[in-house]
PDB file of C-alpha atoms and ligand atoms in Angstrom:
ATOM      1  CA  MET A  22     -58.045  33.391 -34.149  1.00 83.00           C
ATOM      2  CA  LYS A  23     -58.511  36.655 -32.220  1.00 85.00           C
ATOM      3  CA  SER A  24     -62.257  36.587 -32.818  1.00 87.00           C
ATOM      4  CA  ARG A  25     -62.467  32.928 -31.725  1.00 88.00           C
ATOM      5  CA  VAL A  26     -60.702  33.855 -28.473  1.00 90.00           C
ATOM      6  CA  ALA A  27     -63.168  36.694 -27.909  1.00 88.00           C
ATOM      7  CA  ALA A  28     -66.132  34.417 -28.684  1.00 87.00           C
ATOM      8  CA  PHE A  29     -65.103  31.606 -26.287  1.00 90.00           C
ATOM      9  CA  ARG A  30     -67.698  31.142 -23.559  1.00 90.00           C
ATOM     10  CA  GLY A  31     -64.996  31.712 -20.926  1.00 90.00           C
ATOM     11  CA  SER A  32     -63.869  29.728 -17.891  1.00 95.00           C
ATOM     12  CA  LYS A  33     -63.707  30.617 -14.222  1.00 96.00           C
ATOM     13  CA  HIS A  34     -60.297  28.893 -14.151  1.00 97.00           C
ATOM     14  CA  PHE A  35     -58.353  30.864 -16.750  1.00 97.00           C
ATOM     15  CA  GLN A  36     -58.366  33.733 -19.171  1.00 97.00           C
ATOM     16  CA  LEU A  37     -57.497  33.092 -22.798  1.00 97.00           C
ATOM     17  CA  LYS A  38     -54.890  35.476 -24.234  1.00 96.00           C
ATOM     18  CA  HIS A  39     -54.197  35.714 -27.940  1.00 95.00           C
ATOM     19  CA  VAL A  40     -50.386  35.670 -28.121  1.00 96.00           C
ATOM     20  CA  THR A  41     -49.893  35.011 -31.833  1.00 94.00           C
ATOM     21  CA  ASP A  42     -52.194  33.572 -34.503  1.00 88.00           C
ATOM     22  CA  TYR A  43     -51.080  30.063 -33.586  1.00 94.00           C
ATOM     23  CA  VAL A  44     -50.501  30.399 -29.856  1.00 96.00           C
ATOM     24  CA  ILE A  45     -53.135  31.086 -27.223  1.00 97.00           C
ATOM     25  CA  ALA A  46     -52.184  31.278 -23.545  1.00 98.00           C
ATOM     26  CA  ALA A  47     -54.572  30.161 -20.807  1.00 98.00           C
ATOM     27  CA  ILE A  48     -53.562  32.382 -17.910  1.00 98.00           C
ATOM     28  CA  ALA A  49     -54.600  31.071 -14.490  1.00 97.00           C
ATOM     29  CA  ILE A  50     -57.220  32.953 -12.498  1.00 97.00           C
ATOM     30  CA  PRO A  51     -56.021  32.963  -8.860  1.00 95.00           C
ATOM     31  CA  GLY A  52     -57.979  30.913  -6.334  1.00 93.00           C
ATOM     32  CA  THR A  53     -59.278  28.391  -8.893  1.00 94.00           C
ATOM     33  CA  GLY A  54     -58.403  24.874 -10.022  1.00 93.00           C
ATOM     34  CA  SER A  55     -55.943  25.981 -12.712  1.00 95.00           C
ATOM     35  CA  LEU A  56     -53.186  27.258 -10.412  1.00 95.00           C
ATOM     36  CA  SER A  57     -50.655  27.294 -13.258  1.00 97.00           C
ATOM     37  CA  ASN A  58     -50.788  28.589 -16.825  1.00 98.00           C
ATOM     38  CA  ALA A  59     -51.287  26.438 -19.910  1.00 98.00           C
ATOM     39  CA  ALA A  60     -51.016  27.047 -23.651  1.00 98.00           C
ATOM     40  CA  ILE A  61     -52.846  25.953 -26.784  1.00 98.00           C
ATOM     41  CA  ILE A  62     -50.827  25.718 -30.003  1.00 98.00           C
ATOM     42  CA  ASP A  63     -52.541  25.423 -33.391  1.00 97.00           C
ATOM     43  CA  LEU A  64     -50.290  23.911 -36.050  1.00 96.00           C
ATOM     44  CA  GLY A  65     -53.146  23.923 -38.561  1.00 94.00           C
ATOM     45  CA  ASP A  66     -53.588  20.168 -38.731  1.00 94.00           C
ATOM     46  CA  THR A  67     -52.324  19.403 -35.225  1.00 97.00           C
ATOM     47  CA  THR A  68     -53.401  20.864 -31.880  1.00 98.00           C
ATOM     48  CA  ILE A  69     -50.986  20.824 -28.939  1.00 98.00           C
ATOM     49  CA  VAL A  70     -51.773  21.674 -25.320  1.00 98.00           C
ATOM     50  CA  VAL A  71     -48.947  22.539 -22.923  1.00 98.00           C
ATOM     51  CA  ASP A  72     -49.672  21.571 -19.281  1.00 98.00           C
ATOM     52  CA  THR A  73     -53.047  20.546 -17.866  1.00 98.00           C
ATOM     53  CA  PHE A  74     -53.717  22.437 -14.598  1.00 97.00           C
ATOM     54  CA  LEU A  75     -54.446  21.190 -11.065  1.00 96.00           C
ATOM     55  CA  THR A  76     -58.005  19.888 -11.419  1.00 96.00           C
ATOM     56  CA  LEU A  77     -60.202  18.030 -13.860  1.00 96.00           C
ATOM     57  CA  GLN A  78     -62.718  20.865 -13.999  1.00 96.00           C
ATOM     58  CA  ALA A  79     -60.036  23.323 -15.111  1.00 97.00           C
ATOM     59  CA  ALA A  80     -58.575  20.796 -17.576  1.00 98.00           C
ATOM     60  CA  SER A  81     -62.008  20.100 -19.100  1.00 97.00           C
ATOM     61  CA  ASP A  82     -62.455  23.806 -19.773  1.00 98.00           C
ATOM     62  CA  LEU A  83     -58.985  23.900 -21.339  1.00 98.00           C
ATOM     63  CA  LYS A  84     -59.807  20.970 -23.615  1.00 98.00           C
ATOM     64  CA  GLU A  85     -63.070  22.628 -24.623  1.00 97.00           C
ATOM     65  CA  ALA A  86     -61.209  25.871 -25.392  1.00 97.00           C
ATOM     66  CA  ALA A  87     -58.593  24.040 -27.490  1.00 97.00           C
ATOM     67  CA  ILE A  88     -61.242  22.270 -29.563  1.00 97.00           C
ATOM     68  CA  TYR A  89     -63.280  25.464 -29.927  1.00 96.00           C
ATOM     69  CA  LEU A  90     -60.293  27.560 -31.013  1.00 96.00           C
ATOM     70  CA  THR A  91     -58.669  25.108 -33.411  1.00 95.00           C
ATOM     71  CA  GLY A  92     -61.711  23.127 -34.567  1.00 95.00           C
ATOM     72  CA  LYS A  93     -59.711  19.929 -33.987  1.00 96.00           C
ATOM     73  CA  PRO A  94     -59.216  17.401 -31.212  1.00 97.00           C
ATOM     74  CA  VAL A  95     -56.044  17.770 -29.154  1.00 98.00           C
ATOM     75  CA  SER A  96     -53.323  15.564 -30.672  1.00 98.00           C
ATOM     76  CA  TYR A  97     -50.550  16.098 -28.121  1.00 98.00           C
ATOM     77  CA  VAL A  98     -50.247  17.229 -24.526  1.00 98.00           C
ATOM     78  CA  VAL A  99     -46.828  18.324 -23.295  1.00 98.00           C
ATOM     79  CA  ASN A 100     -46.048  18.180 -19.560  1.00 98.00           C
ATOM     80  CA  THR A 101     -43.306  20.743 -18.871  1.00 98.00           C
ATOM     81  CA  HIS A 102     -42.463  19.060 -15.522  1.00 98.00           C
ATOM     82  CA  TRP A 103     -43.988  16.737 -12.939  1.00 97.00           C
ATOM     83  CA  HIS A 104     -45.552  19.244 -10.495  1.00 97.00           C
ATOM     84  CA  SER A 105     -49.225  18.484  -9.909  1.00 95.00           C
ATOM     85  CA  ASP A 106     -50.497  21.890 -11.060  1.00 95.00           C
ATOM     86  CA  HIS A 107     -49.095  21.075 -14.521  1.00 97.00           C
ATOM     87  CA  ILE A 108     -50.176  17.428 -14.945  1.00 97.00           C
ATOM     88  CA  SER A 109     -53.271  16.639 -12.855  1.00 96.00           C
ATOM     89  CA  GLY A 110     -55.666  17.241 -15.744  1.00 97.00           C
ATOM     90  CA  ASN A 111     -53.861  14.832 -18.126  1.00 98.00           C
ATOM     91  CA  GLN A 112     -56.622  12.198 -18.098  1.00 98.00           C
ATOM     92  CA  VAL A 113     -59.139  14.636 -19.588  1.00 98.00           C
ATOM     93  CA  PHE A 114     -57.223  14.599 -22.900  1.00 98.00           C
ATOM     94  CA  LEU A 115     -57.362  10.810 -23.356  1.00 97.00           C
ATOM     95  CA  PRO A 116     -57.905   8.858 -25.514  1.00 96.00           C
ATOM     96  CA  GLU A 117     -57.433  11.305 -28.426  1.00 96.00           C
ATOM     97  CA  ALA A 118     -54.173  12.882 -27.280  1.00 98.00           C
ATOM     98  CA  ARG A 119     -50.721  11.432 -26.654  1.00 98.00           C
ATOM     99  CA  ILE A 120     -48.958  12.856 -23.606  1.00 98.00           C
ATOM    100  CA  ILE A 121     -45.275  13.788 -23.838  1.00 98.00           C
ATOM    101  CA  SER A 122     -42.603  14.526 -21.228  1.00 98.00           C
ATOM    102  CA  THR A 123     -38.898  13.940 -20.706  1.00 98.00           C
ATOM    103  CA  THR A 124     -37.792  10.457 -19.663  1.00 98.00           C
ATOM    104  CA  ALA A 125     -36.726  11.797 -16.247  1.00 98.00           C
ATOM    105  CA  SER A 126     -40.078  13.522 -15.556  1.00 98.00           C
ATOM    106  CA  HIS A 127     -41.918  10.379 -16.674  1.00 98.00           C
ATOM    107  CA  GLU A 128     -39.907   8.341 -14.165  1.00 98.00           C
ATOM    108  CA  ILE A 129     -40.869  10.687 -11.304  1.00 98.00           C
ATOM    109  CA  MET A 130     -44.538  10.760 -12.380  1.00 97.00           C
ATOM    110  CA  ASP A 131     -44.608   6.974 -12.581  1.00 97.00           C
ATOM    111  CA  THR A 132     -43.151   6.493  -9.081  1.00 97.00           C
ATOM    112  CA  PHE A 133     -43.220   9.423  -6.654  1.00 97.00           C
ATOM    113  CA  SER A 134     -46.275  11.266  -8.081  1.00 96.00           C
ATOM    114  CA  ARG A 135     -48.246   8.031  -8.404  1.00 96.00           C
ATOM    115  CA  GLN A 136     -47.594   7.097  -4.756  1.00 97.00           C
ATOM    116  CA  ARG A 137     -48.299  10.595  -3.519  1.00 95.00           C
ATOM    117  CA  LEU A 138     -51.638  10.721  -5.302  1.00 95.00           C
ATOM    118  CA  SER A 139     -52.743   7.416  -3.780  1.00 95.00           C
ATOM    119  CA  GLN A 140     -51.728   8.720  -0.339  1.00 96.00           C
ATOM    120  CA  TYR A 141     -53.800  11.843  -0.944  1.00 95.00           C
ATOM    121  CA  LYS A 142     -56.779   9.693  -1.964  1.00 95.00           C
ATOM    122  CA  GLU A 143     -56.516   7.746   1.297  1.00 95.00           C
ATOM    123  CA  ASN A 144     -56.490  10.961   3.340  1.00 96.00           C
ATOM    124  CA  ILE A 145     -59.220  13.058   1.755  1.00 95.00           C
ATOM    125  CA  GLU A 146     -61.115  13.641   5.004  1.00 95.00           C
ATOM    126  CA  GLN A 147     -57.964  14.771   6.834  1.00 95.00           C
ATOM    127  CA  MET A 148     -57.054  17.047   3.941  1.00 95.00           C
ATOM    128  CA  LYS A 149     -60.526  18.616   3.980  1.00 96.00           C
ATOM    129  CA  HIS A 150     -60.192  19.137   7.724  1.00 96.00           C
ATOM    130  CA  SER A 151     -56.823  20.910   7.447  1.00 95.00           C
ATOM    131  CA  ILE A 152     -58.135  23.103   4.587  1.00 96.00           C
ATOM    132  CA  ASP A 153     -61.031  24.121   6.895  1.00 96.00           C
ATOM    133  CA  GLU A 154     -58.555  24.887   9.687  1.00 95.00           C
ATOM    134  CA  GLN A 155     -56.353  26.936   7.373  1.00 94.00           C
ATOM    135  CA  GLU A 156     -59.387  28.907   6.234  1.00 95.00           C
ATOM    136  CA  VAL A 157     -60.074  29.890   9.842  1.00 94.00           C
ATOM    137  CA  ASP A 158     -56.395  30.624  10.589  1.00 93.00           C
ATOM    138  CA  LEU A 159     -55.860  32.867   7.596  1.00 93.00           C
ATOM    139  CA  GLN A 160     -58.539  35.252   8.858  1.00 93.00           C
ATOM    140  CA  GLN A 161     -56.012  36.282  11.543  1.00 93.00           C
ATOM    141  CA  GLU A 162     -53.419  37.366   8.974  1.00 91.00           C
ATOM    142  CA  GLN A 163     -52.756  41.101   9.291  1.00 93.00           C
ATOM    143  CA  ASP A 164     -50.842  41.529   6.044  1.00 91.00           C
ATOM    144  CA  GLU A 165     -53.577  42.092   3.428  1.00 93.00           C
ATOM    145  CA  LYS A 166     -51.483  40.948   0.451  1.00 92.00           C
ATOM    146  CA  LEU A 167     -50.478  37.738   2.205  1.00 93.00           C
ATOM    147  CA  LYS A 168     -54.040  37.176   3.375  1.00 93.00           C
ATOM    148  CA  GLN A 169     -55.278  37.430  -0.212  1.00 94.00           C
ATOM    149  CA  GLU A 170     -52.678  34.912  -1.401  1.00 93.00           C
ATOM    150  CA  LEU A 171     -53.505  32.487   1.433  1.00 94.00           C
ATOM    151  CA  THR A 172     -57.194  32.807   0.555  1.00 94.00           C
ATOM    152  CA  TRP A 173     -56.435  31.924  -3.079  1.00 94.00           C
ATOM    153  CA  ASP A 174     -54.253  28.954  -2.034  1.00 93.00           C
ATOM    154  CA  ASN A 175     -57.013  27.733   0.237  1.00 94.00           C
ATOM    155  CA  ALA A 176     -59.627  27.907  -2.526  1.00 93.00           C
ATOM    156  CA  SER A 177     -57.363  26.077  -5.014  1.00 93.00           C
ATOM    157  CA  ASP A 178     -56.583  23.379  -2.418  1.00 94.00           C
ATOM    158  CA  ARG A 179     -60.294  22.935  -1.803  1.00 94.00           C
ATOM    159  CA  GLU A 180     -61.001  22.472  -5.497  1.00 93.00           C
ATOM    160  CA  PHE A 181     -58.134  19.973  -5.751  1.00 94.00           C
ATOM    161  CA  VAL A 182     -59.488  17.890  -2.876  1.00 95.00           C
ATOM    162  CA  GLN A 183     -62.954  17.911  -4.454  1.00 93.00           C
ATOM    163  CA  ALA A 184     -61.436  16.584  -7.688  1.00 91.00           C
ATOM    164  CA  LEU A 185     -59.308  13.942  -5.912  1.00 95.00           C
ATOM    165  CA  PRO A 186     -61.794  11.019  -5.934  1.00 94.00           C
ATOM    166  CA  HIS A 187     -62.082  11.364  -9.722  1.00 95.00           C
ATOM    167  CA  LEU A 188     -58.381  11.798 -10.468  1.00 95.00           C
ATOM    168  CA  VAL A 189     -56.807   8.923 -12.410  1.00 96.00           C
ATOM    169  CA  HIS A 190     -53.040   9.226 -12.412  1.00 96.00           C
ATOM    170  CA  THR A 191     -52.127   9.571 -16.078  1.00 97.00           C
ATOM    171  CA  VAL A 192     -48.483   9.484 -17.098  1.00 98.00           C
ATOM    172  CA  PRO A 193     -46.990  10.407 -20.474  1.00 98.00           C
ATOM    173  CA  THR A 194     -46.619   7.670 -23.107  1.00 97.00           C
ATOM    174  CA  ILE A 195     -44.049   9.428 -25.275  1.00 98.00           C
ATOM    175  CA  THR A 196     -40.721  10.495 -23.756  1.00 98.00           C
ATOM    176  CA  PHE A 197     -37.558  12.148 -24.984  1.00 98.00           C
ATOM    177  CA  ASP A 198     -34.153  13.076 -23.570  1.00 97.00           C
ATOM    178  CA  GLN A 199     -32.961  16.157 -25.434  1.00 97.00           C
ATOM    179  CA  GLN A 200     -35.380  17.403 -28.012  1.00 98.00           C
ATOM    180  CA  MET A 201     -38.393  16.459 -30.068  1.00 98.00           C
ATOM    181  CA  VAL A 202     -39.993  18.345 -32.957  1.00 98.00           C
ATOM    182  CA  ILE A 203     -43.683  18.327 -33.866  1.00 98.00           C
ATOM    183  CA  HIS A 204     -44.345  19.466 -37.424  1.00 97.00           C
ATOM    184  CA  GLY A 205     -47.637  20.800 -38.735  1.00 96.00           C
ATOM    185  CA  ARG A 206     -49.068  22.841 -41.560  1.00 94.00           C
ATOM    186  CA  ASN A 207     -48.435  26.151 -39.742  1.00 90.00           C
ATOM    187  CA  GLY A 208     -44.820  25.365 -38.810  1.00 92.00           C
ATOM    188  CA  CYS A 209     -43.201  23.400 -36.046  1.00 95.00           C
ATOM    189  CA  VAL A 210     -42.670  23.423 -32.321  1.00 97.00           C
ATOM    190  CA  GLN A 211     -39.507  22.239 -30.628  1.00 98.00           C
ATOM    191  CA  LEU A 212     -39.711  20.540 -27.253  1.00 98.00           C
ATOM    192  CA  LEU A 213     -36.350  21.160 -25.620  1.00 98.00           C
ATOM    193  CA  THR A 214     -34.815  20.191 -22.330  1.00 98.00           C
ATOM    194  CA  PHE A 215     -31.597  21.636 -20.956  1.00 98.00           C
ATOM    195  CA  GLY A 216     -31.740  19.338 -17.932  1.00 97.00           C
ATOM    196  CA  GLY A 217     -33.251  20.185 -14.551  1.00 97.00           C
ATOM    197  CA  GLY A 218     -33.448  23.614 -12.919  1.00 97.00           C
ATOM    198  CA  HIS A 219     -36.868  24.180 -11.388  1.00 98.00           C
ATOM    199  CA  THR A 220     -37.292  20.399 -11.045  1.00 98.00           C
ATOM    200  CA  GLN A 221     -35.083  17.418 -11.877  1.00 97.00           C
ATOM    201  CA  SER A 222     -36.075  17.825 -15.545  1.00 98.00           C
ATOM    202  CA  ASP A 223     -37.796  20.759 -17.255  1.00 98.00           C
ATOM    203  CA  VAL A 224     -39.127  21.169 -20.791  1.00 98.00           C
ATOM    204  CA  ILE A 225     -39.568  24.361 -22.750  1.00 98.00           C
ATOM    205  CA  VAL A 226     -41.774  24.552 -25.828  1.00 98.00           C
ATOM    206  CA  TYR A 227     -39.987  26.700 -28.379  1.00 98.00           C
ATOM    207  CA  ILE A 228     -41.658  28.076 -31.509  1.00 97.00           C
ATOM    208  CA  PRO A 229     -38.856  29.622 -33.563  1.00 95.00           C
ATOM    209  CA  ASP A 230     -41.123  31.220 -36.218  1.00 93.00           C
ATOM    210  CA  GLU A 231     -42.990  33.131 -33.512  1.00 94.00           C
ATOM    211  CA  LYS A 232     -39.867  33.958 -31.426  1.00 96.00           C
ATOM    212  CA  LEU A 233     -41.849  32.509 -28.542  1.00 97.00           C
ATOM    213  CA  VAL A 234     -41.288  30.035 -25.741  1.00 98.00           C
ATOM    214  CA  VAL A 235     -43.627  28.386 -23.232  1.00 98.00           C
ATOM    215  CA  THR A 236     -41.376  27.854 -20.237  1.00 98.00           C
ATOM    216  CA  GLY A 237     -43.322  26.035 -17.540  1.00 98.00           C
ATOM    217  CA  ASP A 238     -42.028  27.181 -14.147  1.00 98.00           C
ATOM    218  CA  LEU A 239     -38.506  28.009 -15.329  1.00 98.00           C
ATOM    219  CA  VAL A 240     -39.883  31.527 -15.809  1.00 98.00           C
ATOM    220  CA  LEU A 241     -42.594  33.048 -13.631  1.00 98.00           C
ATOM    221  CA  SER A 242     -43.754  36.620 -14.104  1.00 98.00           C
ATOM    222  CA  LYS A 243     -43.891  38.681 -10.892  1.00 97.00           C
ATOM    223  CA  HIS A 244     -44.166  35.500  -8.791  1.00 97.00           C
ATOM    224  CA  HIS A 245     -41.519  34.116  -6.425  1.00 97.00           C
ATOM    225  CA  PRO A 246     -39.861  31.241  -8.336  1.00 97.00           C
ATOM    226  CA  VAL A 247     -40.379  27.937  -6.508  1.00 97.00           C
ATOM    227  CA  LEU A 248     -37.111  26.307  -5.452  1.00 97.00           C
ATOM    228  CA  THR A 249     -38.567  23.342  -3.521  1.00 95.00           C
ATOM    229  CA  ASN A 250     -37.174  20.757  -5.994  1.00 96.00           C
ATOM    230  CA  ALA A 251     -34.667  23.050  -7.655  1.00 97.00           C
ATOM    231  CA  ASN A 252     -31.032  23.053  -8.588  1.00 97.00           C
ATOM    232  CA  PRO A 253     -30.445  26.835  -8.499  1.00 97.00           C
ATOM    233  CA  GLN A 254     -27.102  26.837 -10.339  1.00 97.00           C
ATOM    234  CA  GLU A 255     -28.471  24.646 -13.126  1.00 98.00           C
ATOM    235  CA  TRP A 256     -31.596  26.817 -13.272  1.00 98.00           C
ATOM    236  CA  LEU A 257     -29.444  29.918 -13.902  1.00 98.00           C
ATOM    237  CA  HIS A 258     -27.498  28.029 -16.558  1.00 98.00           C
ATOM    238  CA  ILE A 259     -30.739  26.926 -18.294  1.00 98.00           C
ATOM    239  CA  LEU A 260     -32.105  30.489 -18.303  1.00 98.00           C
ATOM    240  CA  GLU A 261     -28.881  31.641 -19.990  1.00 98.00           C
ATOM    241  CA  GLN A 262     -29.459  29.062 -22.716  1.00 98.00           C
ATOM    242  CA  ILE A 263     -33.072  30.191 -23.214  1.00 98.00           C
ATOM    243  CA  GLU A 264     -31.784  33.772 -23.539  1.00 97.00           C
ATOM    244  CA  GLN A 265     -29.652  32.639 -26.491  1.00 96.00           C
ATOM    245  CA  LEU A 266     -32.705  31.459 -28.484  1.00 96.00           C
ATOM    246  CA  GLY A 267     -33.536  34.966 -29.717  1.00 94.00           C
ATOM    247  CA  ILE A 268     -37.063  34.954 -28.352  1.00 97.00           C
ATOM    248  CA  GLU A 269     -39.302  37.965 -27.757  1.00 97.00           C
ATOM    249  CA  THR A 270     -42.331  36.476 -26.013  1.00 98.00           C
ATOM    250  CA  ILE A 271     -42.604  34.141 -23.031  1.00 98.00           C
ATOM    251  CA  VAL A 272     -45.670  32.280 -21.770  1.00 98.00           C
ATOM    252  CA  PRO A 273     -44.539  31.739 -18.148  1.00 98.00           C
ATOM    253  CA  GLY A 274     -45.649  29.008 -15.734  1.00 98.00           C
ATOM    254  CA  HIS A 275     -47.386  31.556 -13.518  1.00 97.00           C
ATOM    255  CA  GLY A 276     -48.224  35.232 -14.105  1.00 97.00           C
ATOM    256  CA  ASN A 277     -48.901  37.180 -17.261  1.00 98.00           C
ATOM    257  CA  ILE A 278     -47.339  36.835 -20.690  1.00 98.00           C
ATOM    258  CA  CYS A 279     -43.913  38.393 -20.514  1.00 98.00           C
ATOM    259  CA  SER A 280     -40.516  38.802 -22.159  1.00 98.00           C
ATOM    260  CA  LEU A 281     -36.805  38.371 -21.525  1.00 98.00           C
ATOM    261  CA  ARG A 282     -37.048  41.122 -18.937  1.00 97.00           C
ATOM    262  CA  GLU A 283     -38.986  38.823 -16.586  1.00 98.00           C
ATOM    263  CA  LEU A 284     -36.641  35.930 -17.378  1.00 98.00           C
ATOM    264  CA  ARG A 285     -33.776  38.145 -16.206  1.00 98.00           C
ATOM    265  CA  GLU A 286     -35.738  39.063 -13.074  1.00 98.00           C
ATOM    266  CA  VAL A 287     -35.960  35.352 -12.246  1.00 98.00           C
ATOM    267  CA  LYS A 288     -32.187  35.065 -12.749  1.00 98.00           C
ATOM    268  CA  ASP A 289     -31.660  38.019 -10.418  1.00 98.00           C
ATOM    269  CA  TYR A 290     -34.004  36.516  -7.838  1.00 98.00           C
ATOM    270  CA  ILE A 291     -32.224  33.148  -7.765  1.00 98.00           C
ATOM    271  CA  SER A 292     -28.809  34.861  -7.600  1.00 97.00           C
ATOM    272  CA  ASP A 293     -30.025  37.179  -4.837  1.00 97.00           C
ATOM    273  CA  ILE A 294     -31.369  34.273  -2.775  1.00 96.00           C
ATOM    274  CA  LEU A 295     -28.039  32.437  -3.097  1.00 96.00           C
ATOM    275  CA  VAL A 296     -26.144  35.519  -1.882  1.00 96.00           C
ATOM    276  CA  LEU A 297     -28.615  36.348   0.917  1.00 96.00           C
ATOM    277  CA  VAL A 298     -28.434  32.854   2.380  1.00 96.00           C
ATOM    278  CA  ALA A 299     -24.649  32.515   2.010  1.00 95.00           C
ATOM    279  CA  GLU A 300     -24.118  35.871   3.759  1.00 95.00           C
ATOM    280  CA  ALA A 301     -26.566  35.055   6.551  1.00 95.00           C
ATOM    281  CA  MET A 302     -24.856  31.712   7.149  1.00 94.00           C
ATOM    282  CA  GLN A 303     -21.431  33.369   7.210  1.00 93.00           C
ATOM    283  CA  ASN A 304     -22.659  35.932   9.740  1.00 94.00           C
ATOM    284  CA  LYS A 305     -24.397  33.226  11.804  1.00 93.00           C
ATOM    285  CA  GLN A 306     -27.635  35.112  11.267  1.00 93.00           C
ATOM    286  CA  PRO A 307     -30.801  32.968  11.278  1.00 93.00           C
ATOM    287  CA  ILE A 308     -32.362  32.910   7.812  1.00 93.00           C
ATOM    288  CA  ASP A 309     -35.797  33.336   9.436  1.00 91.00           C
ATOM    289  CA  SER A 310     -34.829  36.957  10.068  1.00 92.00           C
ATOM    290  CA  LEU A 311     -34.400  37.705   6.344  1.00 95.00           C
ATOM    291  CA  GLU A 312     -37.101  39.876   4.796  1.00 94.00           C
ATOM    292  CA  VAL A 313     -38.311  39.812   1.189  1.00 96.00           C
ATOM    293  CA  PRO A 314     -36.071  42.340  -0.648  1.00 96.00           C
ATOM    294  CA  ASP A 315     -37.909  45.508  -1.711  1.00 96.00           C
ATOM    295  CA  LYS A 316     -37.829  44.705  -5.422  1.00 95.00           C
ATOM    296  CA  TYR A 317     -39.756  41.462  -4.840  1.00 97.00           C
ATOM    297  CA  GLN A 318     -42.277  42.867  -2.341  1.00 95.00           C
ATOM    298  CA  GLY A 319     -45.044  43.136  -4.947  1.00 95.00           C
ATOM    299  CA  TRP A 320     -44.626  39.581  -6.247  1.00 97.00           C
ATOM    300  CA  SER A 321     -47.117  36.763  -5.642  1.00 94.00           C
ATOM    301  CA  PHE A 322     -46.286  33.369  -4.048  1.00 94.00           C
ATOM    302  CA  THR A 323     -44.889  35.232  -1.013  1.00 93.00           C
ATOM    303  CA  THR A 324     -44.940  32.102   1.147  1.00 92.00           C
ATOM    304  CA  TYR A 325     -42.285  30.510  -1.065  1.00 95.00           C
ATOM    305  CA  PHE A 326     -39.709  33.118  -0.006  1.00 96.00           C
ATOM    306  CA  LYS A 327     -39.044  31.384   3.333  1.00 96.00           C
ATOM    307  CA  SER A 328     -39.087  27.884   1.855  1.00 96.00           C
ATOM    308  CA  ASN A 329     -36.686  29.050  -0.877  1.00 97.00           C
ATOM    309  CA  LEU A 330     -34.278  30.320   1.784  1.00 97.00           C
ATOM    310  CA  THR A 331     -34.497  27.024   3.664  1.00 96.00           C
ATOM    311  CA  LYS A 332     -33.921  25.018   0.492  1.00 96.00           C
ATOM    312  CA  VAL A 333     -30.823  27.021  -0.425  1.00 96.00           C
ATOM    313  CA  GLN A 334     -29.490  26.751   3.132  1.00 95.00           C
ATOM    314  CA  THR A 335     -29.884  22.962   2.941  1.00 94.00           C
ATOM    315  CA  LEU A 336     -28.042  22.871  -0.388  1.00 94.00           C
ATOM    316  CA  ILE A 337     -25.177  25.026   0.902  1.00 91.00           C
ATOM    317  CA  SER A 338     -24.883  22.950   4.101  1.00 90.00           C
ATOM    318  CA  ALA A 339     -24.775  19.732   2.061  1.00 89.00           C
ATOM    319  CA  LEU A 340     -21.991  21.202  -0.109  1.00 85.00           C
ATOM    320  CA  GLU A 341     -19.999  22.207   2.978  1.00 82.00           C
ATOM    321  CA  ASP A 342     -20.410  18.719   4.454  1.00 80.00           C
ATOM    322  CA  ASP A 343     -18.957  17.267   1.265  1.00 76.00           C
ATOM    323  CA  GLN A 344     -15.825  19.385   1.530  1.00 69.00           C
TER     324      GLN A 344
HETATM  325 ZN1   ZN B  20     -43.557  23.741 -10.868  1.00 74.30          ZN
END
């Protein structure tokens, strides 16, 4: 498999990484139409792809890589959660593949995501205009690291808008509520959900024989976790359960292949955000004045720091209102 990975023609959207003989990660190249990571799993007689990127161009390259590496069509696609950078390329894998998610993620994709995509399609010209404006605005950014990240975001947004007219909203046709196992000649993969942490419902793809898990956005490596749709307490609880699986290798939703160390960093981050916001609220200090703690200064997705603070403040305020 290593030599197949090396011989792949390559893609501007991702870099293939040989993780084990049966698991190849497609690690996103910043500023392209991938945006998130994906994985290709070769069960010998069955090929599984986990997540399908933000654009059709990126997804087509992923499909080509999967067929090239395994010599077989893709049988199953797993959507770890409903965010568009993990599902937009679904249509590329039809009709050969069946798409799988949890029942709860399917429900959101079939309602909210479907409506949002049709709204996007009606507003393509406006979206192009605001991407042009953002491109001009970001030139003023003095912080070089932030400027680089904004430039990448802008380029990914542009590729998404270019793909929009061709996007056909494609929802999973197989759903499950707790776990599902796919068996193949090389072993099996377990699709597990412990509920919702990063979103209302998150799946991990666990391969016990390889001591490996593909986590979607429950674990990011050296990126600010995204709390926009999160339940932080549940997220921490889910990460504790993943820790119990005895894994050694993690293919995260964003960032490089990592281990339990990065999973624990995500736990620390979420805990730190909860404390920072609670303390600021107690001291009547505006959360806008909070700076990224030193240990997270080098992480990507910097712009999510402020939105994470706001999200947690909203959650705490809602809890207080209930009491
Ligand atoms: Zn996500």
